[in-house]
Structures are given as C-alpha cells and as structure tokens.
C-alpha cells in the first residue's frame, strides 16, 4: 500500500502559518515578478478568482473582496516543506519527496501497527496541522496512481474528511467514475484531448482500456497508467536519485536591464546558483552556456547565447564568475532592453573522477567553496562573490513579499508576554 500526502494550496496556506490575520481571509500568491495568480486558499477559490490569470486583470476583484495578495516567498516555502517531510518520517521511513508539497509513503508492513490505514491518514493530518498549521489530504491505495486518485477524492469529496483509502473494487470504480481523465496522474493535456475520440470520458473508462492498445496508440507510460488504475503496481521510485545531466538557473528581471554592469551581475548570480547546485550533487562542469535576451513580445526581440569550455572541469563559483565576466561582450549590446538571462552547466562529470590538465593547471578551490557553503547553510545566504553586486535593482519584482520568518534573523517572530 502507498499513501500520498499533499498540502492543500501550499503557498497560500503557508502565508498564514505565522500571519494570523490571514487565517480567515482570502489569500492569493503571485508568480515571479508578481505576474499571475499561482495559488489561493479556499476562501479565494470561493470568489471564482481564475488560477494563472494575470494579476492586473483580477486586481480590482481582489481589492473589492479584501483579498490578501502575496508575492512568492520561496525561502519560507522551502523551509516549511523540509519541516513537512521531516514530520512524515515519524510515520514512515520509506518515503519519496515528489514535489515541494507532495510526499509518497510506502506503507508496506505498516498494517501491524495500523490495522486501519485510514486512522493512520487522520493521524498524519492531525500531526501536520498541529505542528505546522498546514492542511493536508491523504490518499491511500495499493498503487501510486491510485494513491493519487484517492488523494484527489479526499480533496473533492467531503464525506472522506481529507483521508481516502481505496480498499475495494466498488469504491475504486466509484472514485474513478467521478474523475476526469486529465486528473489522472500521467495523463497530459494532449493525451486528454484525444481520449474523448476513443469514447473515454472519465478515469474509469480509461481503466477499461487494454494496456496493449494504450501502448500502441500512446506510449508505454500510458500503458502503465492503465495497469495501475486496475490495481497492478508497476510504478515505483528510485531509492537513489540520479544526478542531473544539466543544471540551469534562469530568471526574468523585475525591470529591464540596459547597462553592462547590471547584466554581468545578474549572470554572475545565476552562475553562482548553478555552481552551488553542481557542488551539492558532486558534479563538475566542462561546458557552460550563458544567454541574455529581450522579451519575445518586443517589436524587435533580440537574443544572445555563448558557450564556454573549461580546460579543467569546475564547480567553483569564482572560476565560473570570471568566465562570465570575460565573455560579457559576447552577450551585451547597447540599446537592448534585456528581459531574461540564464546560465547552464553542461557536460557534467562526477568530481571523484576529475581529469586535471598538466599545462593549464586548475584554479578550483574546493576548500573555499566548502567553507562558503557551510556558512551559508548555517546562517543563510550571507556570503556571495562581489560580482553579484549589492543593491541589485534588477532583481525579481516582489512588491507583496511577506517576511521570511524562518530563514532571516531579523524576520523571526517576536512574542511579548
């Protein structure tokens, strides 16, 4: 048996964990640069605010109904997500963090401790609410895909009270009949558009499809989805996560950049983020790609790209920053209003098998990088290379940003008693 524990409207409810004034107000959270609505709580959904709608289109509606608007507070969300995952280890050690707000649990062998797994689901809900004040739903079934379906039912069907355990064929049929094929894990939009042509209008009708037919007309993943909907467990998760073959860091600007210094600072910052990710998985970069572009909606969009090859593979932030600065002239042109930049690390190799160069030598300083990473992990992102700048007026626009209650010393909540 598997369980999927999913936080409801994570970003929106995370904003109310420390800000008690939001507990009973409609709340929406915006995407990067305060562009679109990406998350909302139950009260905001009741106002029929469309998800992913541009904020300027719903601004008047939000003001009319007193909706609390927040920018994406990624630092807060990441910390609460880690606490959420750590709490789940109290119930099950074999788990897989699927996303920032979803965790799969392998409940095999748990029936001795919890003969009724529905009671376990309610215990998980109470624990997460008591410790973090985050509402979760729990779906339990004997395949990962059905656990997703059970979680969907736990959210949509009030009778389940946030916990749904699929324990019979009749119950499985009833739940799948109420689900759209697009709500099934593994069914994308393109496939969902084709299914009505095959007389498949709900998840139960999808489950009746022959797996060989699904593989021939779609792909093997679709065939496995059909088998999982029929309680045939074929999907699992890897015990050891494979290293990424490429690492990218990209972001659009809060305001257009037109000078070389600001563009260089943004590139160095993204290079530092990518380098840190490479060090975390123990990888070295042979080739780096950097790009800078104006908006594709401009009258004359411009885009520039450059590849840099390192003689000695590196994950050193200083080495990557110097390479970006040296090649800035290949990306910058006066008069171009830059809207987006990014850095990608390609041709990654394991640092345990590093190949050195006898003639050019290596400028890598792994001891320094380890020291910086250790300090930043303990005290927050307090050490950066000078090339990133200090004021960073080009940074992502977050005009409605809430305090970072758990990751900044000056934002720690104060209690006077």
mmCIF file of C-alpha atoms in Angstrom:
data_model
loop_
_atom_site.group_PDB
_atom_site.id
_atom_site.type_symbol
_atom_site.label_atom_id
_atom_site.label_comp_id
_atom_site.label_asym_id
_atom_site.label_seq_id
_atom_site.Cartn_x
_atom_site.Cartn_y
_atom_site.Cartn_z
ATOM 1 C CA UNK A 1 0.000 0.000 0.000
ATOM 2 C CA UNK A 2 1.066 3.554 -0.770
ATOM 3 C CA UNK A 3 -0.015 6.902 0.606
ATOM 4 C CA UNK A 4 0.215 10.333 -0.978
ATOM 5 C CA UNK A 5 0.280 13.226 1.474
ATOM 6 C CA UNK A 6 -0.427 16.523 -0.270
ATOM 7 C CA UNK A 7 -0.595 20.028 1.231
ATOM 8 C CA UNK A 8 -3.710 21.875 0.075
ATOM 9 C CA UNK A 9 -2.958 25.225 -1.592
ATOM 10 C CA UNK A 10 0.523 25.125 -0.086
ATOM 11 C CA UNK A 11 1.797 28.588 -0.996
ATOM 12 C CA UNK A 12 -1.402 30.330 0.117
ATOM 13 C CA UNK A 13 -1.730 28.471 3.416
ATOM 14 C CA UNK A 14 1.996 28.828 4.136
ATOM 15 C CA UNK A 15 1.466 32.598 4.206
ATOM 16 C CA UNK A 16 -0.983 32.163 7.102
ATOM 17 C CA UNK A 17 1.250 29.962 9.261
ATOM 18 C CA UNK A 18 2.858 32.946 11.012
ATOM 19 C CA UNK A 19 0.478 35.737 9.946
ATOM 20 C CA UNK A 20 -2.648 35.002 12.000
ATOM 21 C CA UNK A 21 -4.574 37.824 10.314
ATOM 22 C CA UNK A 22 -4.731 35.691 7.143
ATOM 23 C CA UNK A 23 -6.306 32.619 8.771
ATOM 24 C CA UNK A 24 -9.859 33.601 7.772
ATOM 25 C CA UNK A 25 -9.189 35.882 4.779
ATOM 26 C CA UNK A 26 -8.986 35.018 1.088
ATOM 27 C CA UNK A 27 -5.308 34.799 0.078
ATOM 28 C CA UNK A 28 -3.658 34.574 -3.342
ATOM 29 C CA UNK A 29 0.027 34.136 -4.179
ATOM 30 C CA UNK A 30 1.592 35.502 -7.345
ATOM 31 C CA UNK A 31 4.242 34.045 -9.643
ATOM 32 C CA UNK A 32 7.661 35.542 -10.411
ATOM 33 C CA UNK A 33 7.647 39.317 -10.842
ATOM 34 C CA UNK A 34 4.097 39.367 -9.458
ATOM 35 C CA UNK A 35 2.801 38.258 -12.818
ATOM 36 C CA UNK A 36 -0.012 35.715 -12.407
ATOM 37 C CA UNK A 37 -2.052 34.027 -9.683
ATOM 38 C CA UNK A 38 -0.380 30.685 -8.907
ATOM 39 C CA UNK A 39 -2.001 29.653 -5.617
ATOM 40 C CA UNK A 40 -5.028 30.518 -3.500
ATOM 41 C CA UNK A 41 -6.758 29.302 -0.372
ATOM 42 C CA UNK A 42 -10.310 28.013 -0.046
ATOM 43 C CA UNK A 43 -11.816 31.466 0.573
ATOM 44 C CA UNK A 44 -10.181 32.877 -2.569
ATOM 45 C CA UNK A 45 -11.392 29.948 -4.665
ATOM 46 C CA UNK A 46 -14.938 30.681 -3.484
ATOM 47 C CA UNK A 47 -14.610 34.123 -5.116
ATOM 48 C CA UNK A 48 -14.000 32.407 -8.500
ATOM 49 C CA UNK A 49 -10.618 34.050 -8.969
ATOM 50 C CA UNK A 50 -9.146 32.234 -12.004
ATOM 51 C CA UNK A 51 -5.872 30.473 -11.400
ATOM 52 C CA UNK A 52 -2.926 31.613 -13.568
ATOM 53 C CA UNK A 53 -4.805 34.776 -14.511
ATOM 54 C CA UNK A 54 -2.583 37.889 -14.821
ATOM 55 C CA UNK A 55 -2.750 39.856 -11.600
ATOM 56 C CA UNK A 56 -3.622 43.143 -13.304
ATOM 57 C CA UNK A 57 -6.827 41.518 -14.602
ATOM 58 C CA UNK A 58 -8.020 40.420 -11.150
ATOM 59 C CA UNK A 59 -6.600 43.325 -9.133
ATOM 60 C CA UNK A 60 -9.909 45.179 -8.841
ATOM 61 C CA UNK A 61 -11.742 41.988 -7.892
ATOM 62 C CA UNK A 62 -9.177 41.319 -5.153
ATOM 63 C CA UNK A 63 -9.453 44.867 -3.793
ATOM 64 C CA UNK A 64 -13.256 44.683 -3.837
ATOM 65 C CA UNK A 65 -13.334 41.497 -1.749
ATOM 66 C CA UNK A 66 -10.410 42.317 0.557
ATOM 67 C CA UNK A 67 -8.164 39.582 -0.801
ATOM 68 C CA UNK A 68 -4.668 39.418 0.713
ATOM 69 C CA UNK A 69 -2.087 39.419 -2.094
ATOM 70 C CA UNK A 70 1.386 37.974 -1.547
ATOM 71 C CA UNK A 71 4.480 37.538 -3.707
ATOM 72 C CA UNK A 72 6.072 34.091 -3.839
ATOM 73 C CA UNK A 73 8.139 33.683 -0.668
ATOM 74 C CA UNK A 74 10.295 30.763 -1.832
ATOM 75 C CA UNK A 75 12.554 30.844 1.222
ATOM 76 C CA UNK A 76 9.598 30.354 3.571
ATOM 77 C CA UNK A 77 8.004 27.675 1.408
ATOM 78 C CA UNK A 78 11.215 25.652 1.126
ATOM 79 C CA UNK A 79 11.760 25.671 4.882
ATOM 80 C CA UNK A 80 8.162 24.644 5.640
ATOM 81 C CA UNK A 81 8.426 21.919 3.004
ATOM 82 C CA UNK A 82 11.508 20.485 4.734
ATOM 83 C CA UNK A 83 9.706 20.520 8.083
ATOM 84 C CA UNK A 84 6.717 18.800 6.446
ATOM 85 C CA UNK A 85 8.914 15.994 5.070
ATOM 86 C CA UNK A 86 10.726 15.564 8.384
ATOM 87 C CA UNK A 87 7.449 15.181 10.270
ATOM 88 C CA UNK A 88 6.362 12.389 7.920
ATOM 89 C CA UNK A 89 9.433 10.347 8.865
ATOM 90 C CA UNK A 90 7.753 9.814 12.255
ATOM 91 C CA UNK A 91 5.169 7.648 10.475
ATOM 92 C CA UNK A 92 7.150 6.009 7.651
ATOM 93 C CA UNK A 93 10.856 5.796 6.829
ATOM 94 C CA UNK A 94 10.393 4.662 3.209
ATOM 95 C CA UNK A 95 9.241 7.847 1.505
ATOM 96 C CA UNK A 96 9.712 9.775 -1.711
ATOM 97 C CA UNK A 97 9.503 13.581 -1.897
ATOM 98 C CA UNK A 98 7.650 14.016 -5.181
ATOM 99 C CA UNK A 99 7.397 17.814 -5.070
ATOM 100 C CA UNK A 100 7.608 20.696 -2.628
ATOM 101 C CA UNK A 101 4.150 19.854 -1.244
ATOM 102 C CA UNK A 102 3.683 16.156 -2.100
ATOM 103 C CA UNK A 103 5.267 13.101 -0.489
ATOM 104 C CA UNK A 104 4.677 9.416 -1.236
ATOM 105 C CA UNK A 105 4.873 6.892 1.618
ATOM 106 C CA UNK A 106 5.395 3.145 1.234
ATOM 107 C CA UNK A 107 3.068 1.610 3.826
ATOM 108 C CA UNK A 108 4.118 -1.999 3.236
ATOM 109 C CA UNK A 109 4.396 -3.705 6.611
ATOM 110 C CA UNK A 110 2.536 -0.897 8.406
ATOM 111 C CA UNK A 111 -0.689 -2.876 8.851
ATOM 112 C CA UNK A 112 0.623 -4.460 12.060
ATOM 113 C CA UNK A 113 0.985 -1.053 13.681
ATOM 114 C CA UNK A 114 -2.032 0.451 11.913
ATOM 115 C CA UNK A 115 -4.631 -2.228 11.030
ATOM 116 C CA UNK A 116 -6.863 0.577 9.751
ATOM 117 C CA UNK A 117 -4.769 2.744 7.430
ATOM 118 C CA UNK A 118 -7.500 5.385 7.357
ATOM 119 C CA UNK A 119 -6.738 6.067 11.024
ATOM 120 C CA UNK A 120 -3.089 6.480 10.072
ATOM 121 C CA UNK A 121 -4.102 9.053 7.471
ATOM 122 C CA UNK A 122 -6.054 11.026 10.067
ATOM 123 C CA UNK A 123 -3.102 10.837 12.459
ATOM 124 C CA UNK A 124 -0.864 12.309 9.748
ATOM 125 C CA UNK A 125 -3.355 15.116 9.128
ATOM 126 C CA UNK A 126 -3.537 15.979 12.826
ATOM 127 C CA UNK A 127 0.250 15.930 13.196
ATOM 128 C CA UNK A 128 0.894 18.264 10.240
ATOM 129 C CA UNK A 129 -1.857 20.644 11.364
ATOM 130 C CA UNK A 130 -0.720 20.658 14.994
ATOM 131 C CA UNK A 131 2.957 21.170 14.214
ATOM 132 C CA UNK A 132 2.822 23.373 11.093
ATOM 133 C CA UNK A 133 -0.760 24.628 10.762
ATOM 134 C CA UNK A 134 -0.852 23.339 7.175
ATOM 135 C CA UNK A 135 -3.938 21.461 5.894
ATOM 136 C CA UNK A 136 -3.148 18.187 4.096
ATOM 137 C CA UNK A 137 -5.120 15.458 2.368
ATOM 138 C CA UNK A 138 -4.087 11.806 2.359
ATOM 139 C CA UNK A 139 -4.843 9.262 -0.348
ATOM 140 C CA UNK A 140 -4.099 5.569 0.286
ATOM 141 C CA UNK A 141 -4.203 2.741 -2.269
ATOM 142 C CA UNK A 142 -2.138 -0.201 -3.488
ATOM 143 C CA UNK A 143 -0.566 1.643 -6.464
ATOM 144 C CA UNK A 144 0.979 5.084 -6.788
ATOM 145 C CA UNK A 145 -1.519 6.165 -9.471
ATOM 146 C CA UNK A 146 -4.485 5.050 -7.366
ATOM 147 C CA UNK A 147 -2.982 6.805 -4.340
ATOM 148 C CA UNK A 148 -3.031 9.990 -6.444
ATOM 149 C CA UNK A 149 -6.654 9.289 -7.361
ATOM 150 C CA UNK A 150 -7.524 8.663 -3.701
ATOM 151 C CA UNK A 151 -5.869 11.953 -2.746
ATOM 152 C CA UNK A 152 -7.955 13.701 -5.411
ATOM 153 C CA UNK A 153 -11.100 12.151 -3.897
ATOM 154 C CA UNK A 154 -10.023 13.186 -0.393
ATOM 155 C CA UNK A 155 -9.906 16.801 -1.597
ATOM 156 C CA UNK A 156 -13.064 16.848 -3.707
ATOM 157 C CA UNK A 157 -15.481 14.579 -1.806
ATOM 158 C CA UNK A 158 -16.411 15.996 1.630
ATOM 159 C CA UNK A 159 -17.511 12.622 3.016
ATOM 160 C CA UNK A 160 -13.894 11.438 3.179
ATOM 161 C CA UNK A 161 -12.904 14.323 5.507
ATOM 162 C CA UNK A 162 -9.478 14.656 3.939
ATOM 163 C CA UNK A 163 -8.481 10.960 4.037
ATOM 164 C CA UNK A 164 -9.468 8.415 1.388
ATOM 165 C CA UNK A 165 -8.417 4.758 1.401
ATOM 166 C CA UNK A 166 -9.317 2.700 -1.656
ATOM 167 C CA UNK A 167 -9.928 -0.786 -0.289
ATOM 168 C CA UNK A 168 -12.471 -2.340 -2.694
ATOM 169 C CA UNK A 169 -13.163 -2.657 -6.414
ATOM 170 C CA UNK A 170 -16.543 -1.000 -5.996
ATOM 171 C CA UNK A 171 -15.043 2.019 -4.240
ATOM 172 C CA UNK A 172 -12.304 2.306 -6.861
ATOM 173 C CA UNK A 173 -14.899 2.312 -9.629
ATOM 174 C CA UNK A 174 -16.994 4.962 -7.867
ATOM 175 C CA UNK A 175 -13.992 7.276 -7.417
ATOM 176 C CA UNK A 176 -12.633 6.855 -10.948
ATOM 177 C CA UNK A 177 -16.065 7.455 -12.471
ATOM 178 C CA UNK A 178 -16.099 10.930 -10.896
ATOM 179 C CA UNK A 179 -12.608 11.804 -12.168
ATOM 180 C CA UNK A 180 -11.751 13.436 -15.460
ATOM 181 C CA UNK A 181 -9.042 11.598 -17.453
ATOM 182 C CA UNK A 182 -6.906 14.743 -17.233
ATOM 183 C CA UNK A 183 -6.939 14.443 -13.421
ATOM 184 C CA UNK A 184 -5.216 11.040 -13.631
ATOM 185 C CA UNK A 185 -1.511 11.075 -12.827
ATOM 186 C CA UNK A 186 0.426 10.545 -16.058
ATOM 187 C CA UNK A 187 -2.247 11.828 -18.454
ATOM 188 C CA UNK A 188 -1.180 15.105 -20.041
ATOM 189 C CA UNK A 189 -3.293 17.683 -21.834
ATOM 190 C CA UNK A 190 -2.506 16.424 -25.321
ATOM 191 C CA UNK A 191 -3.467 12.856 -24.472
ATOM 192 C CA UNK A 192 -6.554 14.040 -22.580
ATOM 193 C CA UNK A 193 -7.797 15.811 -25.719
ATOM 194 C CA UNK A 194 -7.529 12.588 -27.738
ATOM 195 C CA UNK A 195 -9.286 10.331 -25.234
ATOM 196 C CA UNK A 196 -12.886 11.533 -25.912
ATOM 197 C CA UNK A 197 -12.387 10.435 -29.527
ATOM 198 C CA UNK A 198 -11.936 6.922 -28.130
ATOM 199 C CA UNK A 199 -15.107 7.204 -26.009
ATOM 200 C CA UNK A 200 -13.051 7.720 -22.830
ATOM 201 C CA UNK A 201 -14.739 10.458 -20.787
ATOM 202 C CA UNK A 202 -13.716 9.569 -17.242
ATOM 203 C CA UNK A 203 -10.942 7.772 -15.380
ATOM 204 C CA UNK A 204 -12.920 4.539 -15.021
ATOM 205 C CA UNK A 205 -13.408 4.293 -18.785
ATOM 206 C CA UNK A 206 -9.671 4.878 -19.130
ATOM 207 C CA UNK A 207 -9.048 1.969 -16.744
ATOM 208 C CA UNK A 208 -11.090 -0.277 -19.080
ATOM 209 C CA UNK A 209 -8.684 0.377 -21.951
ATOM 210 C CA UNK A 210 -6.451 -2.517 -22.986
ATOM 211 C CA UNK A 211 -2.851 -1.782 -21.890
ATOM 212 C CA UNK A 212 -1.501 -3.074 -25.234
ATOM 213 C CA UNK A 213 -3.862 -0.707 -27.061
ATOM 214 C CA UNK A 214 -2.708 2.172 -24.824
ATOM 215 C CA UNK A 215 0.942 1.425 -25.583
ATOM 216 C CA UNK A 216 0.343 1.134 -29.341
ATOM 217 C CA UNK A 217 -1.657 4.374 -29.619
ATOM 218 C CA UNK A 218 0.081 6.446 -26.943
ATOM 219 C CA UNK A 219 3.225 5.229 -25.120
ATOM 220 C CA UNK A 220 4.444 2.783 -22.503
ATOM 221 C CA UNK A 221 3.793 5.269 -19.701
ATOM 222 C CA UNK A 222 0.146 5.384 -20.690
ATOM 223 C CA UNK A 223 0.000 1.590 -20.660
ATOM 224 C CA UNK A 224 1.486 1.547 -17.149
ATOM 225 C CA UNK A 225 -1.075 4.137 -16.038
ATOM 226 C CA UNK A 226 -3.919 1.912 -17.237
ATOM 227 C CA UNK A 227 -2.447 -1.064 -15.375
ATOM 228 C CA UNK A 228 -2.036 0.986 -12.206
ATOM 229 C CA UNK A 229 -5.665 2.109 -12.371
ATOM 230 C CA UNK A 230 -6.542 -1.595 -12.249
ATOM 231 C CA UNK A 231 -4.504 -2.085 -9.045
ATOM 232 C CA UNK A 232 -1.491 -3.590 -10.826
ATOM 233 C CA UNK A 233 1.524 -1.909 -9.182
ATOM 234 C CA UNK A 234 4.150 -1.249 -11.861
ATOM 235 C CA UNK A 235 5.426 2.190 -10.863
ATOM 236 C CA UNK A 236 7.853 2.839 -8.038
ATOM 237 C CA UNK A 237 10.534 5.331 -7.125
ATOM 238 C CA UNK A 238 14.305 5.031 -7.225
ATOM 239 C CA UNK A 239 15.992 4.600 -3.867
ATOM 240 C CA UNK A 240 18.936 6.657 -5.131
ATOM 241 C CA UNK A 241 18.127 9.731 -7.188
ATOM 242 C CA UNK A 242 20.200 10.025 -10.364
ATOM 243 C CA UNK A 243 22.394 13.101 -10.780
ATOM 244 C CA UNK A 244 21.205 15.783 -13.147
ATOM 245 C CA UNK A 245 22.911 15.786 -16.529
ATOM 246 C CA UNK A 246 22.443 19.546 -16.924
ATOM 247 C CA UNK A 247 21.959 22.333 -14.393
ATOM 248 C CA UNK A 248 20.313 25.655 -15.243
ATOM 249 C CA UNK A 249 19.492 28.838 -13.390
ATOM 250 C CA UNK A 250 17.326 31.368 -15.246
ATOM 251 C CA UNK A 251 15.053 34.218 -14.265
ATOM 252 C CA UNK A 252 13.359 37.253 -15.799
ATOM 253 C CA UNK A 253 14.167 40.734 -14.484
ATOM 254 C CA UNK A 254 11.917 42.827 -12.301
ATOM 255 C CA UNK A 255 12.733 45.724 -14.609
ATOM 256 C CA UNK A 256 14.549 45.899 -17.931
ATOM 257 C CA UNK A 257 18.338 45.954 -17.869
ATOM 258 C CA UNK A 258 20.182 48.179 -20.344
ATOM 259 C CA UNK A 259 23.697 48.531 -18.857
ATOM 260 C CA UNK A 260 26.562 46.046 -18.973
ATOM 261 C CA UNK A 261 27.304 46.090 -15.244
ATOM 262 C CA UNK A 262 23.784 45.058 -14.214
ATOM 263 C CA UNK A 263 23.706 42.345 -16.872
ATOM 264 C CA UNK A 264 27.032 40.993 -15.635
ATOM 265 C CA UNK A 265 25.828 40.987 -12.022
ATOM 266 C CA UNK A 266 22.725 39.006 -12.986
ATOM 267 C CA UNK A 267 24.768 36.470 -14.957
ATOM 268 C CA UNK A 268 27.228 36.024 -12.083
ATOM 269 C CA UNK A 269 24.375 35.488 -9.645
ATOM 270 C CA UNK A 270 22.865 32.748 -11.795
ATOM 271 C CA UNK A 271 26.298 31.232 -12.311
ATOM 272 C CA UNK A 272 26.735 31.080 -8.523
ATOM 273 C CA UNK A 273 23.340 29.383 -8.091
ATOM 274 C CA UNK A 274 24.149 26.793 -10.753
ATOM 275 C CA UNK A 275 27.619 26.173 -9.279
ATOM 276 C CA UNK A 276 26.118 25.557 -5.838
ATOM 277 C CA UNK A 277 23.682 23.016 -7.299
ATOM 278 C CA UNK A 278 26.588 21.254 -9.029
ATOM 279 C CA UNK A 279 28.546 21.040 -5.763
ATOM 280 C CA UNK A 280 25.513 19.635 -3.956
ATOM 281 C CA UNK A 281 25.394 16.640 -6.287
ATOM 282 C CA UNK A 282 29.184 16.321 -6.579
ATOM 283 C CA UNK A 283 29.439 17.296 -10.251
ATOM 284 C CA UNK A 284 31.914 19.283 -12.297
ATOM 285 C CA UNK A 285 31.098 21.294 -15.407
ATOM 286 C CA UNK A 286 33.063 21.004 -18.655
ATOM 287 C CA UNK A 287 30.948 23.445 -20.687
ATOM 288 C CA UNK A 288 28.926 26.470 -19.633
ATOM 289 C CA UNK A 289 26.175 28.132 -21.631
ATOM 290 C CA UNK A 290 25.069 31.707 -20.901
ATOM 291 C CA UNK A 291 22.262 33.596 -22.591
ATOM 292 C CA UNK A 292 20.611 37.012 -22.405
ATOM 293 C CA UNK A 293 17.503 38.092 -24.285
ATOM 294 C CA UNK A 294 14.884 40.778 -24.576
ATOM 295 C CA UNK A 295 11.190 39.920 -24.306
ATOM 296 C CA UNK A 296 9.820 37.797 -27.166
ATOM 297 C CA UNK A 297 6.879 40.222 -27.260
ATOM 298 C CA UNK A 298 9.091 43.215 -28.104
ATOM 299 C CA UNK A 299 8.816 44.734 -31.568
ATOM 300 C CA UNK A 300 12.351 43.575 -32.357
ATOM 301 C CA UNK A 301 13.237 40.755 -29.915
ATOM 302 C CA UNK A 302 16.954 40.070 -29.517
ATOM 303 C CA UNK A 303 18.646 37.025 -28.008
ATOM 304 C CA UNK A 304 22.329 36.206 -27.438
ATOM 305 C CA UNK A 305 23.976 32.941 -26.428
ATOM 306 C CA UNK A 306 27.551 31.874 -25.713
ATOM 307 C CA UNK A 307 29.217 28.557 -24.868
ATOM 308 C CA UNK A 308 32.411 28.496 -22.803
ATOM 309 C CA UNK A 309 34.570 25.376 -22.449
ATOM 310 C CA UNK A 310 36.664 24.914 -19.322
ATOM 311 C CA UNK A 311 40.068 23.251 -19.775
ATOM 312 C CA UNK A 312 39.622 21.766 -16.300
ATOM 313 C CA UNK A 313 36.085 20.909 -15.235
ATOM 314 C CA UNK A 314 34.859 23.101 -12.389
ATOM 315 C CA UNK A 315 32.089 23.849 -9.925
ATOM 316 C CA UNK A 316 33.967 26.768 -8.376
ATOM 317 C CA UNK A 317 31.810 29.903 -8.226
ATOM 318 C CA UNK A 318 34.818 32.210 -8.664
ATOM 319 C CA UNK A 319 36.009 30.393 -11.805
ATOM 320 C CA UNK A 320 32.524 30.459 -13.323
ATOM 321 C CA UNK A 321 32.042 34.136 -12.415
ATOM 322 C CA UNK A 322 35.350 35.089 -14.068
ATOM 323 C CA UNK A 323 34.391 33.199 -17.229
ATOM 324 C CA UNK A 324 31.056 35.016 -17.389
ATOM 325 C CA UNK A 325 32.690 38.411 -16.918
ATOM 326 C CA UNK A 326 35.344 37.699 -19.566
ATOM 327 C CA UNK A 327 32.661 36.779 -22.121
ATOM 328 C CA UNK A 328 30.170 39.520 -21.277
ATOM 329 C CA UNK A 329 30.947 41.392 -24.511
ATOM 330 C CA UNK A 330 29.530 38.453 -26.478
ATOM 331 C CA UNK A 331 26.135 38.834 -24.783
ATOM 332 C CA UNK A 332 25.779 42.583 -24.263
ATOM 333 C CA UNK A 333 24.838 45.107 -26.908
ATOM 334 C CA UNK A 334 23.992 48.747 -26.096
ATOM 335 C CA UNK A 335 20.368 49.691 -26.569
ATOM 336 C CA UNK A 336 18.920 46.219 -25.998
ATOM 337 C CA UNK A 337 16.372 46.141 -23.124
ATOM 338 C CA UNK A 338 17.257 42.777 -21.581
ATOM 339 C CA UNK A 339 14.335 40.910 -20.018
ATOM 340 C CA UNK A 340 15.743 37.482 -19.164
ATOM 341 C CA UNK A 341 19.132 35.865 -18.510
ATOM 342 C CA UNK A 342 20.347 32.438 -17.532
ATOM 343 C CA UNK A 343 23.350 30.179 -17.054
ATOM 344 C CA UNK A 344 23.510 26.462 -17.788
ATOM 345 C CA UNK A 345 26.184 23.952 -16.793
ATOM 346 C CA UNK A 346 26.572 21.213 -19.403
ATOM 347 C CA UNK A 347 28.684 18.089 -19.845
ATOM 348 C CA UNK A 348 28.664 17.326 -16.131
ATOM 349 C CA UNK A 349 31.036 14.742 -14.684
ATOM 350 C CA UNK A 350 31.495 13.201 -11.235
ATOM 351 C CA UNK A 351 34.062 15.163 -9.238
ATOM 352 C CA UNK A 352 35.548 11.899 -7.933
ATOM 353 C CA UNK A 353 36.886 11.257 -11.437
ATOM 354 C CA UNK A 354 38.245 14.703 -12.202
ATOM 355 C CA UNK A 355 40.701 14.944 -15.102
ATOM 356 C CA UNK A 356 43.352 17.632 -14.492
ATOM 357 C CA UNK A 357 45.418 19.484 -17.078
ATOM 358 C CA UNK A 358 49.190 19.381 -16.625
ATOM 359 C CA UNK A 359 49.815 22.594 -18.558
ATOM 360 C CA UNK A 360 46.946 24.969 -17.780
ATOM 361 C CA UNK A 361 46.531 23.938 -14.146
ATOM 362 C CA UNK A 362 43.392 24.183 -12.057
ATOM 363 C CA UNK A 363 42.057 27.347 -10.413
ATOM 364 C CA UNK A 364 39.459 25.445 -8.440
ATOM 365 C CA UNK A 365 39.447 25.971 -4.682
ATOM 366 C CA UNK A 366 37.179 23.259 -3.215
ATOM 367 C CA UNK A 367 38.139 24.091 0.380
ATOM 368 C CA UNK A 368 36.960 27.691 -0.057
ATOM 369 C CA UNK A 369 33.721 26.573 -1.705
ATOM 370 C CA UNK A 370 33.039 24.122 1.124
ATOM 371 C CA UNK A 371 33.653 26.860 3.683
ATOM 372 C CA UNK A 372 31.253 29.249 1.913
ATOM 373 C CA UNK A 373 28.554 26.590 1.524
ATOM 374 C CA UNK A 374 28.817 25.629 5.189
ATOM 375 C CA UNK A 375 28.472 29.214 6.383
ATOM 376 C CA UNK A 376 25.557 29.939 4.037
ATOM 377 C CA UNK A 377 23.776 26.754 5.058
ATOM 378 C CA UNK A 378 24.002 27.715 8.722
ATOM 379 C CA UNK A 379 23.390 31.466 8.611
ATOM 380 C CA UNK A 380 21.518 31.980 5.336
ATOM 381 C CA UNK A 381 22.823 33.337 2.054
ATOM 382 C CA UNK A 382 25.245 35.781 3.658
ATOM 383 C CA UNK A 383 28.398 35.222 1.531
ATOM 384 C CA UNK A 384 28.405 35.915 -2.200
ATOM 385 C CA UNK A 385 31.031 36.879 -4.756
ATOM 386 C CA UNK A 386 31.465 40.604 -5.312
ATOM 387 C CA UNK A 387 30.461 40.273 -8.957
ATOM 388 C CA UNK A 388 26.832 39.721 -7.925
ATOM 389 C CA UNK A 389 26.550 43.305 -6.714
ATOM 390 C CA UNK A 390 24.840 44.574 -3.568
ATOM 391 C CA UNK A 391 21.720 46.630 -4.338
ATOM 392 C CA UNK A 392 20.523 44.538 -7.340
ATOM 393 C CA UNK A 393 17.758 46.832 -8.640
ATOM 394 C CA UNK A 394 17.184 44.356 -11.483
ATOM 395 C CA UNK A 395 16.123 41.585 -9.086
ATOM 396 C CA UNK A 396 12.791 39.823 -9.391
ATOM 397 C CA UNK A 397 9.851 42.074 -8.520
ATOM 398 C CA UNK A 398 8.189 41.008 -5.269
ATOM 399 C CA UNK A 399 6.186 44.001 -4.082
ATOM 400 C CA UNK A 400 3.933 41.919 -1.813
ATOM 401 C CA UNK A 401 6.632 39.795 -0.187
ATOM 402 C CA UNK A 402 5.902 38.586 3.339
ATOM 403 C CA UNK A 403 8.667 38.219 5.965
ATOM 404 C CA UNK A 404 10.951 35.196 5.759
ATOM 405 C CA UNK A 405 10.029 34.094 9.261
ATOM 406 C CA UNK A 406 12.295 31.045 9.489
ATOM 407 C CA UNK A 407 15.347 31.955 7.393
ATOM 408 C CA UNK A 408 16.213 35.562 8.343
ATOM 409 C CA UNK A 409 17.234 36.613 11.831
ATOM 410 C CA UNK A 410 15.506 39.996 11.554
ATOM 411 C CA UNK A 411 12.233 38.338 10.485
ATOM 412 C CA UNK A 412 11.934 35.853 13.353
ATOM 413 C CA UNK A 413 8.533 36.376 15.036
ATOM 414 C CA UNK A 414 8.738 38.138 18.416
ATOM 415 C CA UNK A 415 6.406 37.197 21.247
ATOM 416 C CA UNK A 416 5.866 39.677 24.084
ATOM 417 C CA UNK A 417 4.398 38.199 27.244
#
